[in-house]
Short mmCIF file of N, CA and C and ligand atoms in Angstrom, two decimals:
data_model
loop_
_atom_site.label_atom_id
_atom_site.label_comp_id
_atom_site.label_asym_id
_atom_site.label_seq_id
_atom_site.Cartn_x
_atom_site.Cartn_y
_atom_site.Cartn_z
N MET E 1 219.07 194.32 109.69
CA MET E 1 220.50 193.96 109.20
C MET E 1 220.55 192.69 109.05
N LEU E 2 221.46 192.05 108.88
CA LEU E 2 222.37 189.95 109.22
C LEU E 2 223.08 190.36 109.71
N LYS E 3 222.94 189.60 111.26
CA LYS E 3 223.86 189.43 112.08
C LYS E 3 224.56 188.07 111.85
N LYS E 4 225.68 188.42 110.67
CA LYS E 4 226.13 187.23 110.34
C LYS E 4 227.37 186.99 112.02
N ASN E 5 227.80 187.08 112.46
CA ASN E 5 228.90 187.28 113.77
C ASN E 5 228.45 186.79 114.87
N MET E 6 226.49 186.50 114.73
CA MET E 6 225.74 185.64 115.85
C MET E 6 225.35 184.65 115.53
N ALA E 7 224.92 183.55 116.28
CA ALA E 7 224.59 183.04 115.94
C ALA E 7 224.02 182.15 117.07
N VAL E 8 222.70 181.16 116.83
CA VAL E 8 221.73 180.74 117.76
C VAL E 8 222.00 179.16 118.19
N TYR E 9 222.12 179.29 119.44
CA TYR E 9 222.91 177.22 119.47
C TYR E 9 220.72 177.04 120.60
N PRO E 10 219.92 176.54 119.96
CA PRO E 10 218.92 176.15 120.23
C PRO E 10 219.01 174.78 121.30
N GLY E 11 217.70 174.37 122.35
CA GLY E 11 218.10 172.52 122.86
C GLY E 11 216.87 172.99 123.69
N SER E 12 216.96 172.24 124.26
CA SER E 12 216.04 172.28 125.87
C SER E 12 216.77 172.35 127.18
N TYR E 13 217.99 171.90 126.68
CA TYR E 13 218.75 172.24 128.39
C TYR E 13 218.07 171.34 129.71
N ASP E 14 217.69 170.67 129.54
CA ASP E 14 217.47 169.70 131.24
C ASP E 14 217.76 169.22 131.44
N PRO E 15 218.76 168.93 132.48
CA PRO E 15 219.21 170.75 132.14
C PRO E 15 220.36 170.54 131.24
N LEU E 16 221.23 172.13 131.73
CA LEU E 16 222.62 172.57 131.64
C LEU E 16 223.44 171.13 131.89
N THR E 17 224.05 170.20 130.12
CA THR E 17 225.96 169.82 130.30
C THR E 17 226.80 169.90 130.03
N ASN E 18 228.07 170.25 130.72
CA ASN E 18 229.50 170.24 129.34
C ASN E 18 229.16 169.45 128.67
N GLY E 19 228.56 169.01 127.84
CA GLY E 19 228.53 168.84 126.80
C GLY E 19 228.40 169.74 125.92
N HIS E 20 226.51 170.60 126.67
CA HIS E 20 226.99 171.99 125.82
C HIS E 20 226.91 172.65 126.25
N ILE E 21 228.01 172.49 127.02
CA ILE E 21 229.17 173.88 127.40
C ILE E 21 230.33 173.82 126.49
N ASP E 22 230.76 172.92 126.16
CA ASP E 22 231.72 172.87 124.97
C ASP E 22 230.79 173.03 123.25
N ILE E 23 230.02 172.79 123.46
CA ILE E 23 229.40 173.25 121.88
C ILE E 23 229.56 174.99 122.26
N ILE E 24 229.13 175.57 123.47
CA ILE E 24 228.67 176.97 123.13
C ILE E 24 230.58 177.72 123.16
N GLU E 25 231.58 176.83 124.28
CA GLU E 25 233.05 177.66 123.75
C GLU E 25 233.18 177.46 122.42
N ARG E 26 232.85 175.99 121.99
CA ARG E 26 233.36 176.04 120.13
C ARG E 26 232.35 177.35 119.38
N GLY E 27 231.82 177.03 120.12
CA GLY E 27 231.31 178.06 118.57
C GLY E 27 231.30 179.60 118.72
N LEU E 28 231.93 179.53 120.62
CA LEU E 28 232.44 181.15 120.72
C LEU E 28 233.78 181.38 119.33
N LYS E 29 234.81 180.45 119.63
CA LYS E 29 236.58 180.40 118.01
C LYS E 29 235.75 180.67 117.33
N ILE E 30 233.86 180.67 116.59
CA ILE E 30 233.91 181.00 115.32
C ILE E 30 232.83 182.53 115.17
N PHE E 31 231.68 182.78 116.34
CA PHE E 31 231.17 182.95 116.37
C PHE E 31 231.54 184.01 117.51
N ASP E 32 231.32 185.97 117.59
CA ASP E 32 230.85 186.82 118.10
C ASP E 32 230.36 186.21 119.25
N LYS E 33 229.21 186.00 119.42
CA LYS E 33 228.08 185.80 119.97
C LYS E 33 227.28 185.00 119.63
N ILE E 34 227.24 184.29 120.79
CA ILE E 34 225.92 183.35 121.04
C ILE E 34 224.69 183.14 121.31
N VAL E 35 224.14 183.40 121.07
CA VAL E 35 222.49 183.48 121.22
C VAL E 35 221.58 181.72 122.09
N VAL E 36 221.84 181.46 122.89
CA VAL E 36 221.54 180.13 123.77
C VAL E 36 219.95 180.32 124.14
N ALA E 37 219.75 179.38 123.12
CA ALA E 37 217.89 179.75 122.70
C ALA E 37 217.37 178.57 123.68
N VAL E 38 216.55 178.47 124.50
CA VAL E 38 216.16 177.66 125.45
C VAL E 38 214.77 177.32 124.76
N LEU E 39 214.18 176.09 124.16
CA LEU E 39 212.60 175.71 124.22
C LEU E 39 212.24 175.62 125.20
N LYS E 40 210.99 175.93 124.95
CA LYS E 40 209.00 175.66 125.55
C LYS E 40 208.67 175.43 124.85
N ASN E 41 208.40 173.93 124.39
CA ASN E 41 207.36 172.83 123.51
C ASN E 41 206.85 172.34 125.28
N PRO E 42 205.64 172.89 124.68
CA PRO E 42 204.13 172.97 125.48
C PRO E 42 203.95 170.87 124.80
N ALA E 43 204.27 170.34 124.09
CA ALA E 43 204.15 168.97 124.12
C ALA E 43 205.17 167.69 125.05
N LYS E 44 206.09 168.77 125.75
CA LYS E 44 207.11 167.87 126.00
C LYS E 44 206.61 168.02 127.64
N THR E 45 207.26 166.86 127.99
CA THR E 45 207.99 167.27 129.48
C THR E 45 209.42 167.29 129.94
N TYR E 46 209.37 168.24 130.81
CA TYR E 46 210.36 168.98 131.72
C TYR E 46 211.03 167.84 132.85
N LEU E 47 211.91 167.77 133.46
CA LEU E 47 211.96 167.81 134.76
C LEU E 47 212.04 169.50 135.01
N PHE E 48 213.08 170.31 134.67
CA PHE E 48 213.16 171.59 135.60
C PHE E 48 212.73 172.28 134.09
N ASN E 49 211.16 173.52 134.82
CA ASN E 49 210.45 173.90 134.00
C ASN E 49 211.37 175.21 133.10
N LEU E 50 211.17 176.51 132.23
CA LEU E 50 211.48 177.24 131.56
C LEU E 50 212.47 178.24 132.83
N LYS E 51 211.42 178.75 133.13
CA LYS E 51 212.47 179.16 134.25
C LYS E 51 213.92 178.99 135.26
N GLU E 52 213.89 177.22 135.87
CA GLU E 52 214.53 176.60 135.98
C GLU E 52 215.98 176.87 135.20
N ARG E 53 215.43 176.51 133.72
CA ARG E 53 217.05 176.15 132.61
C ARG E 53 217.37 177.29 132.70
N CYS E 54 216.06 178.34 132.68
CA CYS E 54 216.97 179.77 131.97
C CYS E 54 218.25 180.31 133.54
N GLY E 55 217.22 180.20 133.93
CA GLY E 55 218.19 180.21 135.34
C GLY E 55 219.90 179.87 135.60
N ILE E 56 219.57 178.44 135.22
CA ILE E 56 220.98 177.82 135.89
C ILE E 56 221.64 178.48 134.20
N LEU E 57 221.20 178.19 133.56
CA LEU E 57 222.37 179.01 132.48
C LEU E 57 222.81 180.22 132.36
N ASN E 58 221.38 181.51 133.04
CA ASN E 58 222.25 182.27 133.36
C ASN E 58 223.21 182.64 134.29
N ASP E 59 222.92 181.46 135.47
CA ASP E 59 224.32 181.90 136.52
C ASP E 59 225.68 180.68 136.05
N VAL E 60 225.41 180.46 134.68
CA VAL E 60 227.09 179.14 135.14
C VAL E 60 227.78 180.75 133.92
N PHE E 61 226.77 181.59 132.83
CA PHE E 61 227.26 182.46 132.02
C PHE E 61 227.03 183.67 132.12
N LYS E 62 227.08 183.75 133.39
CA LYS E 62 227.01 185.24 133.94
C LYS E 62 228.02 186.26 133.44
N SER E 63 228.66 186.02 134.46
CA SER E 63 230.12 187.14 133.39
C SER E 63 230.09 187.32 131.79
N ASN E 64 229.63 186.99 131.29
CA ASN E 64 229.94 186.36 129.60
C ASN E 64 229.32 186.73 128.97
N ASP E 65 229.42 188.19 128.31
CA ASP E 65 228.46 189.18 127.72
C ASP E 65 229.23 189.07 126.00
N LYS E 66 229.49 187.19 125.62
CA LYS E 66 229.50 186.58 124.50
C LYS E 66 228.36 186.48 124.39
N ILE E 67 227.50 185.73 125.29
CA ILE E 67 227.14 184.66 125.08
C ILE E 67 225.31 185.37 125.78
N GLU E 68 224.38 185.70 124.96
CA GLU E 68 222.42 185.83 126.19
C GLU E 68 221.80 184.59 125.79
N ILE E 69 221.17 184.69 126.70
CA ILE E 69 220.03 183.26 127.04
C ILE E 69 219.04 184.42 126.89
N VAL E 70 218.08 183.72 126.06
CA VAL E 70 216.87 183.24 126.16
C VAL E 70 215.74 182.28 125.84
N HIS E 71 214.66 182.41 125.55
CA HIS E 71 213.58 181.16 125.76
C HIS E 71 212.88 181.74 124.46
N PHE E 72 212.00 181.16 124.16
CA PHE E 72 211.40 180.62 123.09
C PHE E 72 210.55 179.62 122.30
N GLU E 73 209.00 180.10 122.29
CA GLU E 73 208.17 179.15 122.45
C GLU E 73 207.36 178.70 120.44
N GLY E 74 207.38 178.30 119.86
CA GLY E 74 207.05 178.45 118.58
C GLY E 74 208.23 177.80 117.43
N LEU E 75 208.23 178.06 116.14
CA LEU E 75 208.80 177.27 115.28
C LEU E 75 210.57 178.06 114.86
N LEU E 76 211.23 177.79 115.68
CA LEU E 76 212.90 178.17 115.51
C LEU E 76 213.21 178.76 114.60
N VAL E 77 212.44 178.18 113.30
CA VAL E 77 213.55 179.62 112.24
C VAL E 77 212.16 180.95 112.42
N ASP E 78 211.17 180.96 113.12
CA ASP E 78 210.20 182.34 112.97
C ASP E 78 211.55 182.99 113.79
N PHE E 79 211.42 182.96 115.35
CA PHE E 79 212.94 182.79 116.31
C PHE E 79 214.11 183.77 115.42
N VAL E 80 214.88 182.86 114.39
CA VAL E 80 216.27 182.97 114.98
C VAL E 80 215.90 184.00 113.49
N LYS E 81 214.77 184.73 112.32
CA LYS E 81 214.98 185.00 111.21
C LYS E 81 214.24 186.64 112.22
N GLU E 82 213.64 187.01 113.50
CA GLU E 82 213.41 188.42 114.55
C GLU E 82 214.33 188.30 114.39
N ARG E 83 215.09 187.50 114.95
CA ARG E 83 216.31 188.29 115.82
C ARG E 83 217.24 188.56 114.55
N GLY E 84 216.82 188.61 113.54
CA GLY E 84 218.18 188.92 112.31
C GLY E 84 219.53 188.14 112.66
N ILE E 85 219.67 186.40 112.27
CA ILE E 85 220.99 185.47 112.64
C ILE E 85 220.19 185.28 111.94
N THR E 86 221.04 184.43 110.47
CA THR E 86 221.04 183.44 109.56
C THR E 86 221.65 181.83 110.08
N THR E 87 222.67 181.90 111.39
CA THR E 87 223.11 180.20 111.70
C THR E 87 222.82 179.73 112.54
N ILE E 88 222.33 178.69 112.49
CA ILE E 88 221.58 178.03 113.69
C ILE E 88 222.74 177.04 114.35
N VAL E 89 223.44 176.69 115.09
CA VAL E 89 224.40 175.72 116.26
C VAL E 89 223.42 175.11 116.40
N ARG E 90 224.42 173.32 116.63
CA ARG E 90 223.61 172.80 116.95
C ARG E 90 224.30 171.39 117.04
N GLY E 91 224.77 170.60 118.63
CA GLY E 91 225.71 169.84 119.22
C GLY E 91 225.59 168.49 117.37
N LEU E 92 226.43 167.83 117.55
CA LEU E 92 226.55 166.30 116.73
C LEU E 92 227.88 165.25 118.28
N ARG E 93 226.99 164.69 118.91
CA ARG E 93 227.40 163.83 119.85
C ARG E 93 227.79 162.32 118.47
N ALA E 94 227.14 160.94 118.33
CA ALA E 94 227.50 159.76 117.86
C ALA E 94 225.81 159.57 116.68
N ILE E 95 226.85 159.17 115.95
CA ILE E 95 225.65 158.81 115.07
C ILE E 95 224.77 158.79 115.01
N SER E 96 224.17 158.59 116.44
CA SER E 96 222.37 157.99 116.61
C SER E 96 221.60 159.65 116.64
N ASP E 97 222.55 160.72 116.54
CA ASP E 97 222.33 162.76 116.47
C ASP E 97 221.59 162.52 114.87
N PHE E 98 222.38 162.07 114.30
CA PHE E 98 222.94 162.33 112.83
C PHE E 98 221.70 162.57 112.21
N GLU E 99 220.68 161.03 112.57
CA GLU E 99 219.34 161.51 110.93
C GLU E 99 218.77 162.31 111.81
N ILE E 100 217.82 161.99 112.93
CA ILE E 100 216.89 163.57 113.45
C ILE E 100 218.17 165.37 113.33
N GLU E 101 219.24 165.52 113.93
CA GLU E 101 220.05 166.74 112.95
C GLU E 101 219.82 166.72 111.41
N PHE E 102 219.21 166.06 111.00
CA PHE E 102 220.09 166.38 109.68
C PHE E 102 218.38 166.27 108.82
N GLN E 103 217.45 165.25 110.04
CA GLN E 103 216.50 166.15 108.80
C GLN E 103 215.77 167.34 109.47
N MET E 104 216.15 167.99 110.74
CA MET E 104 215.46 168.99 110.75
C MET E 104 215.81 170.14 110.17
N ALA E 105 217.90 170.20 110.04
CA ALA E 105 218.73 171.48 109.89
C ALA E 105 218.21 170.99 108.41
N LEU E 106 217.64 170.15 107.67
CA LEU E 106 217.10 170.68 105.95
C LEU E 106 215.81 171.25 106.19
N MET E 107 214.36 170.80 107.14
CA MET E 107 213.63 170.89 107.55
C MET E 107 213.45 172.71 107.94
N ASN E 108 214.76 173.11 108.01
CA ASN E 108 214.79 174.28 108.69
C ASN E 108 214.73 175.01 107.10
N ARG E 109 215.63 174.43 106.28
CA ARG E 109 216.65 174.95 105.69
C ARG E 109 215.33 175.37 104.05
N LYS E 110 214.45 174.10 104.50
CA LYS E 110 213.42 174.51 103.66
C LYS E 110 212.01 175.72 103.33
N ILE E 111 211.92 175.08 105.14
CA ILE E 111 210.92 176.62 105.43
C ILE E 111 211.80 178.03 105.37
N GLU E 112 213.04 177.96 105.18
CA GLU E 112 213.65 179.91 105.26
C GLU E 112 215.30 178.95 104.47
N PRO E 113 215.78 179.25 103.67
CA PRO E 113 216.62 179.38 103.13
C PRO E 113 218.13 179.42 103.24
N ARG E 114 217.15 181.21 103.82
CA ARG E 114 218.75 182.06 104.25
C ARG E 114 219.35 181.31 105.28
N ILE E 115 218.70 181.02 106.08
CA ILE E 115 218.99 179.84 107.22
C ILE E 115 220.43 178.72 106.94
N GLU E 116 221.87 178.93 107.67
CA GLU E 116 222.28 177.41 107.58
C GLU E 116 222.46 176.56 109.09
N THR E 117 222.27 175.82 108.22
CA THR E 117 222.73 174.80 109.84
C THR E 117 224.29 174.69 110.17
N ILE E 118 224.88 174.60 111.53
CA ILE E 118 226.72 174.21 111.14
C ILE E 118 226.44 172.88 112.53
N PHE E 119 227.45 172.58 112.69
CA PHE E 119 227.33 171.21 113.65
C PHE E 119 228.46 171.59 114.65
N PHE E 120 228.48 171.01 115.91
CA PHE E 120 230.51 171.17 116.66
C PHE E 120 229.78 169.45 116.87
N VAL E 121 231.81 169.00 116.39
CA VAL E 121 231.65 168.14 117.27
C VAL E 121 232.33 167.85 118.78
N PRO E 122 231.55 167.76 120.28
CA PRO E 122 232.28 168.10 121.30
C PRO E 122 233.49 167.09 121.70
N SER E 123 234.46 167.54 122.42
CA SER E 123 235.12 166.45 123.26
C SER E 123 235.22 165.06 123.28
N GLU E 124 235.87 164.36 122.73
CA GLU E 124 235.31 162.62 123.23
C GLU E 124 234.73 162.36 124.84
N SER E 125 234.79 162.96 125.71
CA SER E 125 234.51 162.80 126.98
C SER E 125 232.83 162.79 126.75
N TYR E 126 233.18 163.84 126.22
CA TYR E 126 231.07 164.39 126.28
C TYR E 126 229.61 163.65 125.47
N SER E 127 230.90 162.97 124.33
CA SER E 127 229.97 162.34 123.44
C SER E 127 229.50 160.93 123.59
N PHE E 128 229.84 160.93 124.86
CA PHE E 128 227.71 159.95 125.48
C PHE E 128 227.75 160.45 126.76
N LEU E 129 227.37 161.54 126.68
CA LEU E 129 226.39 162.88 127.94
C LEU E 129 225.05 163.56 126.62
N SER E 130 223.98 163.01 127.81
CA SER E 130 223.53 163.85 126.99
C SER E 130 222.42 164.16 128.46
N SER E 131 221.27 165.13 128.92
CA SER E 131 220.71 165.54 129.52
C SER E 131 219.86 164.23 130.13
N LYS E 132 218.84 163.44 129.24
CA LYS E 132 218.33 162.34 129.91
C LYS E 132 218.89 161.15 130.49
N LEU E 133 220.13 161.13 130.12
CA LEU E 133 220.89 160.05 130.89
C LEU E 133 221.28 160.36 132.26
N VAL E 134 221.24 162.04 132.06
CA VAL E 134 221.90 162.35 133.92
C VAL E 134 220.95 162.04 134.65
N LYS E 135 219.81 163.18 134.82
CA LYS E 135 218.42 162.53 135.09
C LYS E 135 218.35 161.02 135.24
N GLU E 136 218.58 160.43 134.49
CA GLU E 136 218.49 158.37 135.09
C GLU E 136 219.05 158.37 135.47
N ILE E 137 220.04 159.49 135.50
CA ILE E 137 220.91 158.10 136.98
C ILE E 137 221.29 158.91 138.52
N TYR E 138 220.50 160.51 138.76
CA TYR E 138 220.71 161.36 139.42
C TYR E 138 219.65 160.26 139.90
N LEU E 139 217.65 160.10 139.38
CA LEU E 139 216.98 159.67 139.17
C LEU E 139 217.11 158.14 140.33
N LEU E 140 217.95 157.58 140.05
CA LEU E 140 218.48 156.34 140.49
C LEU E 140 219.04 156.73 141.45
N GLY E 141 220.10 157.34 141.87
CA GLY E 141 220.52 157.54 143.37
C GLY E 141 222.06 157.82 142.83
N GLY E 142 222.30 157.91 141.37
CA GLY E 142 224.25 157.51 140.98
C GLY E 142 223.77 159.55 140.90
N GLU E 143 225.51 160.01 140.70
CA GLU E 143 225.65 161.09 140.10
C GLU E 143 226.96 161.08 138.99
N VAL E 144 227.15 162.14 138.24
CA VAL E 144 228.02 162.38 137.68
C VAL E 144 228.20 163.82 137.45
N PRO E 145 229.28 164.36 139.05
CA PRO E 145 228.79 166.64 138.92
C PRO E 145 230.57 165.92 137.54
N SER E 146 231.57 165.24 137.37
CA SER E 146 232.29 165.93 136.75
C SER E 146 232.06 166.05 135.34
N MET E 147 230.85 166.13 134.34
CA MET E 147 230.27 166.10 133.71
C MET E 147 228.80 167.33 134.29
N LEU E 148 228.96 168.23 135.34
CA LEU E 148 227.77 169.40 134.55
C LEU E 148 228.40 170.07 135.24
N PRO E 149 227.72 171.39 135.45
CA PRO E 149 228.14 172.33 136.43
C PRO E 149 228.15 171.99 137.39
N ALA E 150 228.16 173.40 138.61
CA ALA E 150 227.96 172.46 139.86
C ALA E 150 227.36 172.31 140.39
N ILE E 151 225.46 173.38 139.60
CA ILE E 151 225.01 174.45 139.71
C ILE E 151 224.39 172.88 139.87
N VAL E 152 224.29 172.28 138.42
CA VAL E 152 223.78 171.65 138.02
C VAL E 152 223.26 170.21 138.90
N ASP E 153 224.75 169.63 139.49
CA ASP E 153 224.59 168.05 139.92
C ASP E 153 223.59 169.08 141.60
N ARG E 154 224.18 169.83 142.24
CA ARG E 154 222.88 170.36 143.42
C ARG E 154 221.65 170.75 143.26
N LYS E 155 221.68 171.21 141.30
CA LYS E 155 219.19 171.34 141.51
C LYS E 155 219.32 169.39 141.22
N LEU E 156 219.73 168.27 140.75
CA LEU E 156 219.55 167.33 140.49
C LEU E 156 219.37 166.52 141.97
N LYS E 157 220.08 167.00 142.58
CA LYS E 157 220.44 166.44 143.95
C LYS E 157 218.84 166.99 144.58
N GLU E 158 218.96 168.07 145.27
CA GLU E 158 217.13 168.78 145.48
C GLU E 158 216.69 168.03 145.12
N ARG E 159 216.72 168.23 143.59
CA ARG E 159 215.30 167.38 142.77
C ARG E 159 214.94 166.19 143.35
N PHE E 160 215.76 165.33 143.89
CA PHE E 160 215.71 163.98 143.72
C PHE E 160 215.63 163.78 145.12
N ARG E 161 215.56 164.66 146.42
CA ARG E 161 216.26 164.92 147.46
C ARG E 161 216.77 164.03 148.34
N ARG E 162 217.92 164.14 147.88
CA ARG E 162 219.47 164.25 148.72
C ARG E 162 220.29 164.80 148.91
N PRO E 163 220.89 165.12 150.00
CA PRO E 163 222.34 165.85 150.32
C PRO E 163 223.45 165.94 149.66
P1 ADP H 1 217.01 168.75 121.47
O1 ADP H 1 216.15 168.70 122.63
O2 ADP H 1 217.07 170.55 121.25
O3 ADP H 1 218.07 168.16 121.67
P2 ADP H 1 219.20 169.27 124.22
O4 ADP H 1 219.77 170.69 125.65
O5 ADP H 1 218.63 167.42 124.92
O6 ADP H 1 217.85 169.86 123.55
O7 ADP H 1 220.68 169.66 122.62
C1 ADP H 1 220.63 171.06 122.72
C2 ADP H 1 221.94 170.44 121.24
O8 ADP H 1 223.23 170.40 121.86
C3 ADP H 1 221.22 169.89 120.78
O9 ADP H 1 222.35 170.01 119.10
C4 ADP H 1 222.53 168.45 120.95
O10 ADP H 1 222.91 167.15 119.98
C5 ADP H 1 223.33 169.01 121.61
N1 ADP H 1 224.32 168.60 122.51
C6 ADP H 1 223.81 167.88 124.02
N2 ADP H 1 224.32 167.08 124.85
C7 ADP H 1 225.57 167.29 123.80
C8 ADP H 1 226.35 166.80 124.40
N3 ADP H 1 226.73 165.91 125.57
N4 ADP H 1 227.79 167.23 123.30
C9 ADP H 1 227.55 167.35 121.97
N5 ADP H 1 226.06 168.01 121.98
C10 ADP H 1 225.39 167.97 122.65
#
């Protein structure tokens, strides 16, 4: 049976930021349940391993039964189909996201025409926020706690050995 009231929100979440949370909250205005799918791509190098990335998400959303945290390897459309879900959620920050997201959405549709991709636009205060930039800031000794869940701020400081 196809679950039309559910969507999969895939990503690296390396680490989770308030931008991701913003997208999840917007998604829940439309869907009853969001499955946050944490990607393990053997070709990618992550700062936080899969267990750590999922652990952060589980900690942040532990009391919310509308959010399920899972991990997956392989083709996204296969994972989405296996779950009987037909919608993929992604976030669109700026024009720079558009080209790659457009390409991915069309390719996923080519592979599985029954799956639709829906884009949510975050609050403008998160429109310039990315996991990559956050990691660079903490690596260089800076911090942006207002853009992150407290656990992520703490883990980034631990990772780069700061009090
Ligand atoms: P990926 O490696 O798949 O891009 P990310 O964890 O970086 O994984 O992002 C997952 C999804 O969340 C993507 O659709 C990305 O555009 C979106 N996203 C990430 N950061 C933000 C943000 N600050 N605001 C809105 N969407 C975001």
